[in-house]
Amino acid sequence: MPLPLPLYLLALAVFAMGTSEFMLAGLLPDLARDLGVSVGAAGALTSAFAVGMVIGAPLMAVLARGRSGRSGLLGFVLVFLAAHVAGALTTSFGVLLAIRVVAALANAGFLALALTTAIAMVPADRTARALAVLLGGTTVATVVGVPGGALLGAHAGWRAAFWAVAVLCVPAALGILRGVPAAEPSPEGPSLRAEFGVLREPGLARVLVLAALVNAATFGSFTFLAPVVTGPAGLTSSWVSAALMLFGAGSFAGVTAAGRLGDRHAGRVLAVGGPLLLVGWVALAALADRPAVLPALLFVQGALSFAVGGTLIARILYEAAGAPALAGAYATAALNVGAVVGPLLAATVLGRPTGPFLLSAGLVAAALAFAAVSGSRRGGPASRC
């Protein structure tokens, strides 16, 4: 039985938003020159977006609470679209910085609401597959959207990339308007205080920590692949986009496989995938100077990272079932805490080109140790999440 079409429309919007979140990495030099700021200052645009995602997930979920999924999703997409139109037109760095925060808030709200909407569209035994489709929008953004945005920016200027993201939002908005059910949610449900109280439950807190650690490892190394490709591997800068695309292609394969297995075999995915993920980061650090094996390792590590990370996101939604309005916000916040903390930590170990890979190995090792200790305290298998 095929998944509902609206899921793919939501994934299109996630693709546009994921492209926007990561595309600035290839646009900063041009953008900095145009707006008269340093590249370092322009980098604040990326940090502002990530922080906005972390703060915005619960904040926007609270504001959207009690609204229909369709009206909330449509509102967030339209705000995101308008932010990118304004970003493409502005000549002020300060205005652009504020616009990026607004876009991040809209992105966070959309993703939080989309996660809960997605699982409401399918039977309980197909939740992982539905989430895989949704998160697939992010992985496709790393494969196609980010390199495409960088290429467009190189040929037509950074503003063209902002216009392209705005254009991608149009079919997504129309699809949501026509495809997502308009029925209002039942007014009866847990109070807001009760939904926040779910955070005190050990099972949810445990999976939130694990998801943040695993995603910090993923984004810490993904952000700094370029120095490895042009350093230890000895490849030219033209190979950077190929390396990013290989990691992204692996990510898509991993999140898709996790979607097929996660509904019935989530424990096995985590029990097998977690240790393999640790081994993979160590292997990348040890073999980064061998260009013959680096592409294969990047693909495999992308697959493992998103298979494990995607399964943990699904487990957050399961553990947060008592907070139907905020479950997606908790999952979004955990994902983006990793996206903020990982690169910040990785930046401190760039004195060694393979430092980010070793850091990622350490973060995954910490996650495995935490899972073992907290699992034993709960009286269950260490791999269970």
mmCIF file of C-alpha atoms in Angstrom, residues 9-361:
data_model
loop_
_atom_site.group_PDB
_atom_site.id
_atom_site.type_symbol
_atom_site.label_atom_id
_atom_site.label_comp_id
_atom_site.label_asym_id
_atom_site.label_seq_id
_atom_site.Cartn_x
_atom_site.Cartn_y
_atom_site.Cartn_z
ATOM 1 C CA LEU A 9 4.456 17.288 -0.747
ATOM 2 C CA LEU A 10 5.659 17.872 2.809
ATOM 3 C CA ALA A 11 9.013 16.337 1.830
ATOM 4 C CA LEU A 12 9.277 18.857 -1.033
ATOM 5 C CA ALA A 13 8.956 21.698 1.460
ATOM 6 C CA VAL A 14 11.521 20.029 3.743
ATOM 7 C CA PHE A 15 13.836 19.790 0.711
ATOM 8 C CA ALA A 16 13.510 23.534 0.030
ATOM 9 C CA MET A 17 14.121 24.366 3.673
ATOM 10 C CA GLY A 18 17.047 21.967 3.994
ATOM 11 C CA THR A 19 18.632 23.511 0.919
ATOM 12 C CA SER A 20 18.316 26.948 2.475
ATOM 13 C CA GLU A 21 19.776 25.812 5.787
ATOM 14 C CA PHE A 22 22.981 24.419 4.278
ATOM 15 C CA MET A 23 23.440 26.338 0.997
ATOM 16 C CA LEU A 24 25.221 29.348 2.520
ATOM 17 C CA ALA A 25 28.402 27.292 2.940
ATOM 18 C CA GLY A 26 29.114 27.796 -0.768
ATOM 19 C CA LEU A 27 27.769 31.365 -0.986
ATOM 20 C CA LEU A 28 29.499 33.170 1.895
ATOM 21 C CA PRO A 29 32.460 34.719 0.004
ATOM 22 C CA ASP A 30 30.219 36.259 -2.691
ATOM 23 C CA LEU A 31 27.626 37.340 -0.141
ATOM 24 C CA ALA A 32 30.251 38.919 2.127
ATOM 25 C CA ARG A 33 31.727 40.958 -0.751
ATOM 26 C CA ASP A 34 28.307 42.140 -1.880
ATOM 27 C CA LEU A 35 27.160 43.243 1.579
ATOM 28 C CA GLY A 36 30.518 44.661 2.664
ATOM 29 C CA VAL A 37 31.282 42.363 5.604
ATOM 30 C CA SER A 38 33.991 39.819 6.350
ATOM 31 C CA VAL A 39 33.498 36.141 5.566
ATOM 32 C CA GLY A 40 33.706 35.440 9.300
ATOM 33 C CA ALA A 41 30.894 37.899 9.993
ATOM 34 C CA ALA A 42 28.837 36.413 7.162
ATOM 35 C CA GLY A 43 29.231 33.031 8.841
ATOM 36 C CA ALA A 44 26.950 34.337 11.593
ATOM 37 C CA LEU A 45 24.088 33.818 9.134
ATOM 38 C CA THR A 46 24.552 30.050 9.451
ATOM 39 C CA SER A 47 24.787 30.156 13.249
ATOM 40 C CA ALA A 48 21.710 32.393 13.490
ATOM 41 C CA PHE A 49 19.708 29.949 11.408
ATOM 42 C CA ALA A 50 20.753 26.952 13.484
ATOM 43 C CA VAL A 51 20.029 28.680 16.805
ATOM 44 C CA GLY A 52 16.686 29.848 15.434
ATOM 45 C CA MET A 53 15.846 26.233 14.634
ATOM 46 C CA VAL A 54 16.600 25.059 18.172
ATOM 47 C CA ILE A 55 14.649 27.853 19.871
ATOM 48 C CA GLY A 56 11.932 27.980 17.259
ATOM 49 C CA ALA A 57 10.895 24.325 17.360
ATOM 50 C CA PRO A 58 9.072 24.421 20.721
ATOM 51 C CA LEU A 59 8.104 28.098 20.386
ATOM 52 C CA MET A 60 6.436 27.696 16.990
ATOM 53 C CA ALA A 61 4.828 24.404 18.008
ATOM 54 C CA VAL A 62 3.182 26.187 20.945
ATOM 55 C CA LEU A 63 1.940 28.991 18.691
ATOM 56 C CA ALA A 64 0.557 26.477 16.181
ATOM 57 C CA ARG A 65 -1.072 24.385 18.899
ATOM 58 C CA GLY A 66 -4.822 24.028 18.358
ATOM 59 C CA ARG A 67 -4.668 24.872 14.651
ATOM 60 C CA SER A 68 -5.262 22.432 11.833
ATOM 61 C CA GLY A 69 -2.201 20.823 10.332
ATOM 62 C CA ARG A 70 -2.931 22.352 6.952
ATOM 63 C CA SER A 71 -3.278 25.968 8.121
ATOM 64 C CA GLY A 72 -0.177 25.755 10.305
ATOM 65 C CA LEU A 73 1.971 24.125 7.630
ATOM 66 C CA LEU A 74 0.786 26.540 4.955
ATOM 67 C CA GLY A 75 1.458 29.533 7.197
ATOM 68 C CA PHE A 76 5.009 28.422 7.950
ATOM 69 C CA VAL A 77 5.790 27.772 4.264
ATOM 70 C CA LEU A 78 4.474 31.192 3.235
ATOM 71 C CA VAL A 79 6.548 32.936 5.920
ATOM 72 C CA PHE A 80 9.599 30.978 4.768
ATOM 73 C CA LEU A 81 8.908 31.950 1.141
ATOM 74 C CA ALA A 82 8.488 35.626 2.032
ATOM 75 C CA ALA A 83 11.722 35.576 4.058
ATOM 76 C CA HIS A 84 13.662 34.370 1.042
ATOM 77 C CA VAL A 85 12.131 36.968 -1.257
ATOM 78 C CA ALA A 86 13.099 39.638 1.271
ATOM 79 C CA GLY A 87 16.554 38.109 1.621
ATOM 80 C CA ALA A 88 17.095 38.198 -2.139
ATOM 81 C CA LEU A 89 16.151 41.902 -2.240
ATOM 82 C CA THR A 90 17.911 43.327 0.809
ATOM 83 C CA THR A 91 21.199 45.206 0.662
ATOM 84 C CA SER A 92 21.716 45.258 4.438
ATOM 85 C CA PHE A 93 23.595 42.524 6.281
ATOM 86 C CA GLY A 94 21.747 43.321 9.507
ATOM 87 C CA VAL A 95 18.393 42.920 7.769
ATOM 88 C CA LEU A 96 19.531 39.669 6.182
ATOM 89 C CA LEU A 97 20.623 38.357 9.580
ATOM 90 C CA ALA A 98 17.160 39.099 11.003
ATOM 91 C CA ILE A 99 15.543 37.505 7.961
ATOM 92 C CA ARG A 100 17.532 34.316 8.479
ATOM 93 C CA VAL A 101 16.263 34.092 12.051
ATOM 94 C CA VAL A 102 12.681 34.492 10.803
ATOM 95 C CA ALA A 103 13.268 31.819 8.160
ATOM 96 C CA ALA A 104 14.705 29.483 10.794
ATOM 97 C CA LEU A 105 11.696 29.974 13.054
ATOM 98 C CA ALA A 106 9.373 29.153 10.142
ATOM 99 C CA ASN A 107 11.495 26.128 9.221
ATOM 100 C CA ALA A 108 11.475 24.861 12.806
ATOM 101 C CA GLY A 109 7.740 25.296 13.143
ATOM 102 C CA PHE A 110 7.088 23.606 9.826
ATOM 103 C CA LEU A 111 9.295 20.602 10.572
ATOM 104 C CA ALA A 112 7.869 20.147 14.070
ATOM 105 C CA LEU A 113 4.302 20.230 12.738
ATOM 106 C CA ALA A 114 5.163 18.143 9.665
ATOM 107 C CA LEU A 115 6.596 15.342 11.824
ATOM 108 C CA THR A 116 3.402 15.025 13.854
ATOM 109 C CA THR A 117 1.222 15.448 10.755
ATOM 110 C CA ALA A 118 3.130 12.713 8.951
ATOM 111 C CA ILE A 119 2.639 10.094 11.651
ATOM 112 C CA ALA A 120 -1.059 11.005 11.864
ATOM 113 C CA MET A 121 -1.453 10.201 8.159
ATOM 114 C CA VAL A 122 -0.365 6.567 8.385
ATOM 115 C CA PRO A 123 -1.059 3.486 10.520
ATOM 116 C CA ALA A 124 1.194 2.969 13.535
ATOM 117 C CA ASP A 125 3.128 0.191 11.788
ATOM 118 C CA ARG A 126 4.202 2.574 8.995
ATOM 119 C CA THR A 127 5.416 5.477 11.101
ATOM 120 C CA ALA A 128 9.115 4.923 10.369
ATOM 121 C CA ARG A 129 8.486 4.776 6.612
ATOM 122 C CA ALA A 130 6.505 8.013 6.725
ATOM 123 C CA LEU A 131 9.264 9.761 8.662
ATOM 124 C CA ALA A 132 11.851 8.404 6.231
ATOM 125 C CA VAL A 133 10.027 10.118 3.357
ATOM 126 C CA LEU A 134 9.907 13.370 5.299
ATOM 127 C CA LEU A 135 13.542 13.282 6.422
ATOM 128 C CA GLY A 136 14.461 12.215 2.904
ATOM 129 C CA GLY A 137 13.766 15.818 1.916
ATOM 130 C CA THR A 138 16.735 16.886 4.040
ATOM 131 C CA THR A 139 19.048 14.218 2.660
ATOM 132 C CA VAL A 140 18.097 15.037 -0.951
ATOM 133 C CA ALA A 141 18.910 18.664 -0.127
ATOM 134 C CA THR A 142 22.478 17.625 0.726
ATOM 135 C CA VAL A 143 22.745 15.607 -2.515
ATOM 136 C CA VAL A 144 21.122 18.022 -4.968
ATOM 137 C CA GLY A 145 19.982 21.223 -3.308
ATOM 138 C CA VAL A 146 23.177 22.363 -1.599
ATOM 139 C CA PRO A 147 25.572 21.700 -4.521
ATOM 140 C CA GLY A 148 22.936 23.102 -6.895
ATOM 141 C CA GLY A 149 22.575 26.238 -4.801
ATOM 142 C CA ALA A 150 26.333 26.700 -4.706
ATOM 143 C CA LEU A 151 26.554 26.238 -8.498
ATOM 144 C CA LEU A 152 23.711 28.676 -9.114
ATOM 145 C CA GLY A 153 25.299 31.186 -6.783
ATOM 146 C CA ALA A 154 28.654 30.890 -8.540
ATOM 147 C CA HIS A 155 27.103 31.662 -11.931
ATOM 148 C CA ALA A 156 24.256 34.038 -11.080
ATOM 149 C CA GLY A 157 25.137 35.420 -7.644
ATOM 150 C CA TRP A 158 24.032 34.500 -4.138
ATOM 151 C CA ARG A 159 20.672 36.239 -4.564
ATOM 152 C CA ALA A 160 19.703 33.770 -7.287
ATOM 153 C CA ALA A 161 19.977 30.934 -4.771
ATOM 154 C CA PHE A 162 17.541 32.748 -2.453
ATOM 155 C CA TRP A 163 15.111 33.235 -5.351
ATOM 156 C CA ALA A 164 15.393 29.543 -6.238
ATOM 157 C CA VAL A 165 14.424 28.487 -2.695
ATOM 158 C CA ALA A 166 11.460 30.877 -2.792
ATOM 159 C CA VAL A 167 10.310 29.357 -6.094
ATOM 160 C CA LEU A 168 10.580 25.820 -4.634
ATOM 161 C CA CYS A 169 8.200 26.864 -1.860
ATOM 162 C CA VAL A 170 5.396 27.672 -4.324
ATOM 163 C CA PRO A 171 4.531 24.096 -5.406
ATOM 164 C CA ALA A 172 5.012 22.956 -1.818
ATOM 165 C CA ALA A 173 2.497 25.540 -0.600
ATOM 166 C CA LEU A 174 -0.007 24.624 -3.329
ATOM 167 C CA GLY A 175 0.461 20.941 -2.557
ATOM 168 C CA ILE A 176 -0.188 21.479 1.150
ATOM 169 C CA LEU A 177 -3.268 23.562 0.362
ATOM 170 C CA ARG A 178 -4.721 20.865 -1.864
ATOM 171 C CA GLY A 179 -3.324 17.678 -0.357
ATOM 172 C CA VAL A 180 -3.187 18.002 3.439
ATOM 173 C CA PRO A 181 -6.549 17.432 5.170
ATOM 174 C CA ALA A 182 -8.177 20.581 6.528
ATOM 175 C CA ALA A 183 -9.964 18.892 9.427
ATOM 176 C CA GLU A 184 -9.392 20.633 12.727
ATOM 177 C CA PRO A 185 -7.770 18.568 15.489
ATOM 178 C CA SER A 186 -9.833 17.619 18.482
ATOM 179 C CA PRO A 187 -9.772 20.391 21.109
ATOM 180 C CA GLU A 188 -9.462 17.793 23.828
ATOM 181 C CA GLY A 189 -5.965 16.728 24.730
ATOM 182 C CA PRO A 190 -3.154 17.209 27.233
ATOM 183 C CA SER A 191 -2.593 20.682 28.620
ATOM 184 C CA LEU A 192 0.487 22.598 27.559
ATOM 185 C CA ARG A 193 1.954 22.052 31.028
ATOM 186 C CA ALA A 194 1.403 18.313 30.695
ATOM 187 C CA GLU A 195 3.059 18.254 27.276
ATOM 188 C CA PHE A 196 6.160 19.987 28.620
ATOM 189 C CA GLY A 197 6.042 17.632 31.588
ATOM 190 C CA VAL A 198 6.657 14.721 29.239
ATOM 191 C CA LEU A 199 10.274 15.927 29.045
ATOM 192 C CA ARG A 200 10.789 14.624 32.568
ATOM 193 C CA GLU A 201 10.127 11.048 31.475
ATOM 194 C CA PRO A 202 13.426 9.095 31.471
ATOM 195 C CA GLY A 203 12.714 7.293 28.209
ATOM 196 C CA LEU A 204 12.237 10.517 26.249
ATOM 197 C CA ALA A 205 15.173 12.297 27.898
ATOM 198 C CA ARG A 206 17.387 9.323 27.076
ATOM 199 C CA VAL A 207 16.543 9.277 23.362
ATOM 200 C CA LEU A 208 16.838 13.069 23.101
ATOM 201 C CA VAL A 209 20.418 12.884 24.394
ATOM 202 C CA LEU A 210 21.270 10.017 22.043
ATOM 203 C CA ALA A 211 19.813 11.823 19.023
ATOM 204 C CA ALA A 212 21.686 15.032 19.842
ATOM 205 C CA LEU A 213 25.005 13.176 20.215
ATOM 206 C CA VAL A 214 24.642 11.162 17.005
ATOM 207 C CA ASN A 215 23.556 14.185 14.979
ATOM 208 C CA ALA A 216 26.363 16.297 16.439
ATOM 209 C CA ALA A 217 28.782 13.667 15.150
ATOM 210 C CA THR A 218 27.126 13.732 11.724
ATOM 211 C CA PHE A 219 27.056 17.489 11.218
ATOM 212 C CA GLY A 220 30.429 18.078 12.835
ATOM 213 C CA SER A 221 32.189 16.006 10.185
ATOM 214 C CA PHE A 222 29.858 16.919 7.298
ATOM 215 C CA THR A 223 30.554 20.629 7.836
ATOM 216 C CA PHE A 224 34.318 20.149 7.515
ATOM 217 C CA LEU A 225 34.634 17.583 4.747
ATOM 218 C CA ALA A 226 36.332 20.118 2.457
ATOM 219 C CA PRO A 227 39.610 20.349 4.466
ATOM 220 C CA VAL A 228 39.894 16.555 4.393
ATOM 221 C CA VAL A 229 39.277 16.287 0.651
ATOM 222 C CA THR A 230 41.812 18.989 -0.226
ATOM 223 C CA GLY A 231 44.233 18.100 2.610
ATOM 224 C CA PRO A 232 44.999 14.486 3.545
ATOM 225 C CA ALA A 233 43.248 13.057 0.480
ATOM 226 C CA GLY A 234 45.240 15.366 -1.789
ATOM 227 C CA LEU A 235 42.317 16.025 -4.147
ATOM 228 C CA THR A 236 41.480 19.317 -5.840
ATOM 229 C CA SER A 237 38.715 21.627 -4.627
ATOM 230 C CA SER A 238 36.491 20.432 -7.464
ATOM 231 C CA TRP A 239 36.131 17.138 -5.565
ATOM 232 C CA VAL A 240 34.516 18.834 -2.556
ATOM 233 C CA SER A 241 31.059 18.923 -4.143
ATOM 234 C CA ALA A 242 31.432 15.278 -5.156
ATOM 235 C CA ALA A 243 32.354 14.320 -1.585
ATOM 236 C CA LEU A 244 29.333 16.193 -0.205
ATOM 237 C CA MET A 245 27.075 14.526 -2.746
ATOM 238 C CA LEU A 246 28.422 11.063 -1.902
ATOM 239 C CA PHE A 247 27.773 11.628 1.791
ATOM 240 C CA GLY A 248 24.329 12.954 0.939
ATOM 241 C CA ALA A 249 23.547 10.013 -1.331
ATOM 242 C CA GLY A 250 24.523 7.659 1.465
ATOM 243 C CA SER A 251 22.315 9.643 3.834
ATOM 244 C CA PHE A 252 19.328 9.173 1.548
ATOM 245 C CA ALA A 253 20.022 5.443 1.275
ATOM 246 C CA GLY A 254 20.389 5.173 5.049
ATOM 247 C CA VAL A 255 17.222 7.039 5.964
ATOM 248 C CA THR A 256 15.294 5.036 3.364
ATOM 249 C CA ALA A 257 16.569 1.720 4.723
ATOM 250 C CA ALA A 258 15.796 2.812 8.281
ATOM 251 C CA GLY A 259 12.278 3.653 7.177
ATOM 252 C CA ARG A 260 11.815 0.118 5.855
ATOM 253 C CA LEU A 261 13.213 -1.500 8.991
ATOM 254 C CA GLY A 262 12.417 0.966 11.754
ATOM 255 C CA ASP A 263 8.795 0.055 12.403
ATOM 256 C CA ARG A 264 9.575 -3.546 13.324
ATOM 257 C CA HIS A 265 13.317 -3.665 13.893
ATOM 258 C CA ALA A 266 14.298 -0.296 15.421
ATOM 259 C CA GLY A 267 16.250 -2.001 18.191
ATOM 260 C CA ARG A 268 18.304 -4.000 15.706
ATOM 261 C CA VAL A 269 19.008 -0.941 13.562
ATOM 262 C CA LEU A 270 20.404 0.850 16.609
ATOM 263 C CA ALA A 271 22.201 -2.167 18.086
ATOM 264 C CA VAL A 272 23.989 -2.922 14.805
ATOM 265 C CA GLY A 273 24.195 0.543 13.304
ATOM 266 C CA GLY A 274 25.559 2.307 16.398
ATOM 267 C CA PRO A 275 28.795 0.297 16.730
ATOM 268 C CA LEU A 276 29.281 0.324 12.940
ATOM 269 C CA LEU A 277 28.911 4.101 12.982
ATOM 270 C CA LEU A 278 31.713 4.346 15.553
ATOM 271 C CA VAL A 279 33.956 2.053 13.497
ATOM 272 C CA GLY A 280 33.195 4.111 10.390
ATOM 273 C CA TRP A 281 34.326 7.411 11.906
ATOM 274 C CA VAL A 282 37.548 5.796 13.136
ATOM 275 C CA ALA A 283 38.113 4.301 9.668
ATOM 276 C CA LEU A 284 37.604 7.680 8.015
ATOM 277 C CA ALA A 285 40.143 9.272 10.342
ATOM 278 C CA ALA A 286 42.667 6.505 9.653
ATOM 279 C CA LEU A 287 42.137 6.255 5.886
ATOM 280 C CA ALA A 288 41.409 9.870 4.936
ATOM 281 C CA ASP A 289 44.734 10.072 3.078
ATOM 282 C CA ARG A 290 43.686 7.324 0.667
ATOM 283 C CA PRO A 291 41.551 8.856 -2.098
ATOM 284 C CA ALA A 292 40.807 5.410 -3.517
ATOM 285 C CA VAL A 293 38.745 4.413 -0.474
ATOM 286 C CA LEU A 294 37.542 7.801 0.763
ATOM 287 C CA PRO A 295 34.460 8.010 -1.545
ATOM 288 C CA ALA A 296 33.163 4.598 -0.469
ATOM 289 C CA LEU A 297 33.708 5.411 3.207
ATOM 290 C CA LEU A 298 31.852 8.713 2.857
ATOM 291 C CA PHE A 299 28.860 6.992 1.258
ATOM 292 C CA VAL A 300 28.735 4.269 3.910
ATOM 293 C CA GLN A 301 29.146 6.739 6.753
ATOM 294 C CA GLY A 302 26.387 8.949 5.387
ATOM 295 C CA ALA A 303 24.117 5.901 5.263
ATOM 296 C CA LEU A 304 24.936 4.806 8.808
ATOM 297 C CA SER A 305 24.639 8.323 10.227
ATOM 298 C CA PHE A 306 21.143 8.888 8.918
ATOM 299 C CA ALA A 307 19.960 5.320 9.482
ATOM 300 C CA VAL A 308 20.822 5.610 13.181
ATOM 301 C CA GLY A 309 19.883 9.294 13.480
ATOM 302 C CA GLY A 310 16.579 8.839 11.635
ATOM 303 C CA THR A 311 15.643 5.863 13.796
ATOM 304 C CA LEU A 312 16.338 7.888 16.934
ATOM 305 C CA ILE A 313 14.108 10.704 15.646
ATOM 306 C CA ALA A 314 11.315 8.163 15.181
ATOM 307 C CA ARG A 315 11.891 6.907 18.723
ATOM 308 C CA ILE A 316 11.577 10.460 20.085
ATOM 309 C CA LEU A 317 8.113 10.720 18.549
ATOM 310 C CA TYR A 318 7.211 7.348 20.056
ATOM 311 C CA GLU A 319 8.445 8.277 23.535
ATOM 312 C CA ALA A 320 6.741 11.699 23.321
ATOM 313 C CA ALA A 321 3.327 10.270 22.437
ATOM 314 C CA GLY A 322 1.934 11.975 25.543
ATOM 315 C CA ALA A 323 2.768 15.372 23.996
ATOM 316 C CA PRO A 324 1.002 15.265 20.617
ATOM 317 C CA ALA A 325 1.486 18.956 19.854
ATOM 318 C CA LEU A 326 5.113 19.188 20.966
ATOM 319 C CA ALA A 327 6.508 15.759 20.015
ATOM 320 C CA GLY A 328 7.690 17.029 16.645
ATOM 321 C CA ALA A 329 9.249 20.063 18.316
ATOM 322 C CA TYR A 330 11.267 17.846 20.650
ATOM 323 C CA ALA A 331 12.525 15.798 17.695
ATOM 324 C CA THR A 332 13.368 18.946 15.705
ATOM 325 C CA ALA A 333 15.207 20.493 18.657
ATOM 326 C CA ALA A 334 17.301 17.357 19.250
ATOM 327 C CA LEU A 335 18.248 17.218 15.567
ATOM 328 C CA ASN A 336 19.290 20.859 15.498
ATOM 329 C CA VAL A 337 21.112 20.857 18.826
ATOM 330 C CA GLY A 338 23.365 18.368 17.081
ATOM 331 C CA ALA A 339 23.584 20.622 14.023
ATOM 332 C CA VAL A 340 24.706 23.539 16.227
ATOM 333 C CA VAL A 341 26.986 21.792 18.718
ATOM 334 C CA GLY A 342 28.690 19.407 16.288
ATOM 335 C CA PRO A 343 30.281 22.040 14.001
ATOM 336 C CA LEU A 344 31.209 24.229 16.983
ATOM 337 C CA LEU A 345 33.099 21.347 18.600
ATOM 338 C CA ALA A 346 34.620 20.242 15.304
ATOM 339 C CA ALA A 347 35.960 23.745 14.689
ATOM 340 C CA THR A 348 38.115 23.402 17.818
ATOM 341 C CA VAL A 349 39.984 20.372 16.431
ATOM 342 C CA LEU A 350 40.704 21.634 12.914
ATOM 343 C CA GLY A 351 44.413 21.853 13.759
ATOM 344 C CA ARG A 352 44.404 18.212 12.686
ATOM 345 C CA PRO A 353 42.643 17.708 9.326
ATOM 346 C CA THR A 354 41.005 14.486 10.475
ATOM 347 C CA GLY A 355 40.141 15.980 13.866
ATOM 348 C CA PRO A 356 36.390 16.249 13.079
ATOM 349 C CA PHE A 357 36.253 12.512 12.278
ATOM 350 C CA LEU A 358 37.937 11.653 15.580
ATOM 351 C CA LEU A 359 35.573 14.013 17.389
ATOM 352 C CA SER A 360 32.609 12.302 15.705
ATOM 353 C CA ALA A 361 33.951 8.941 16.834
#
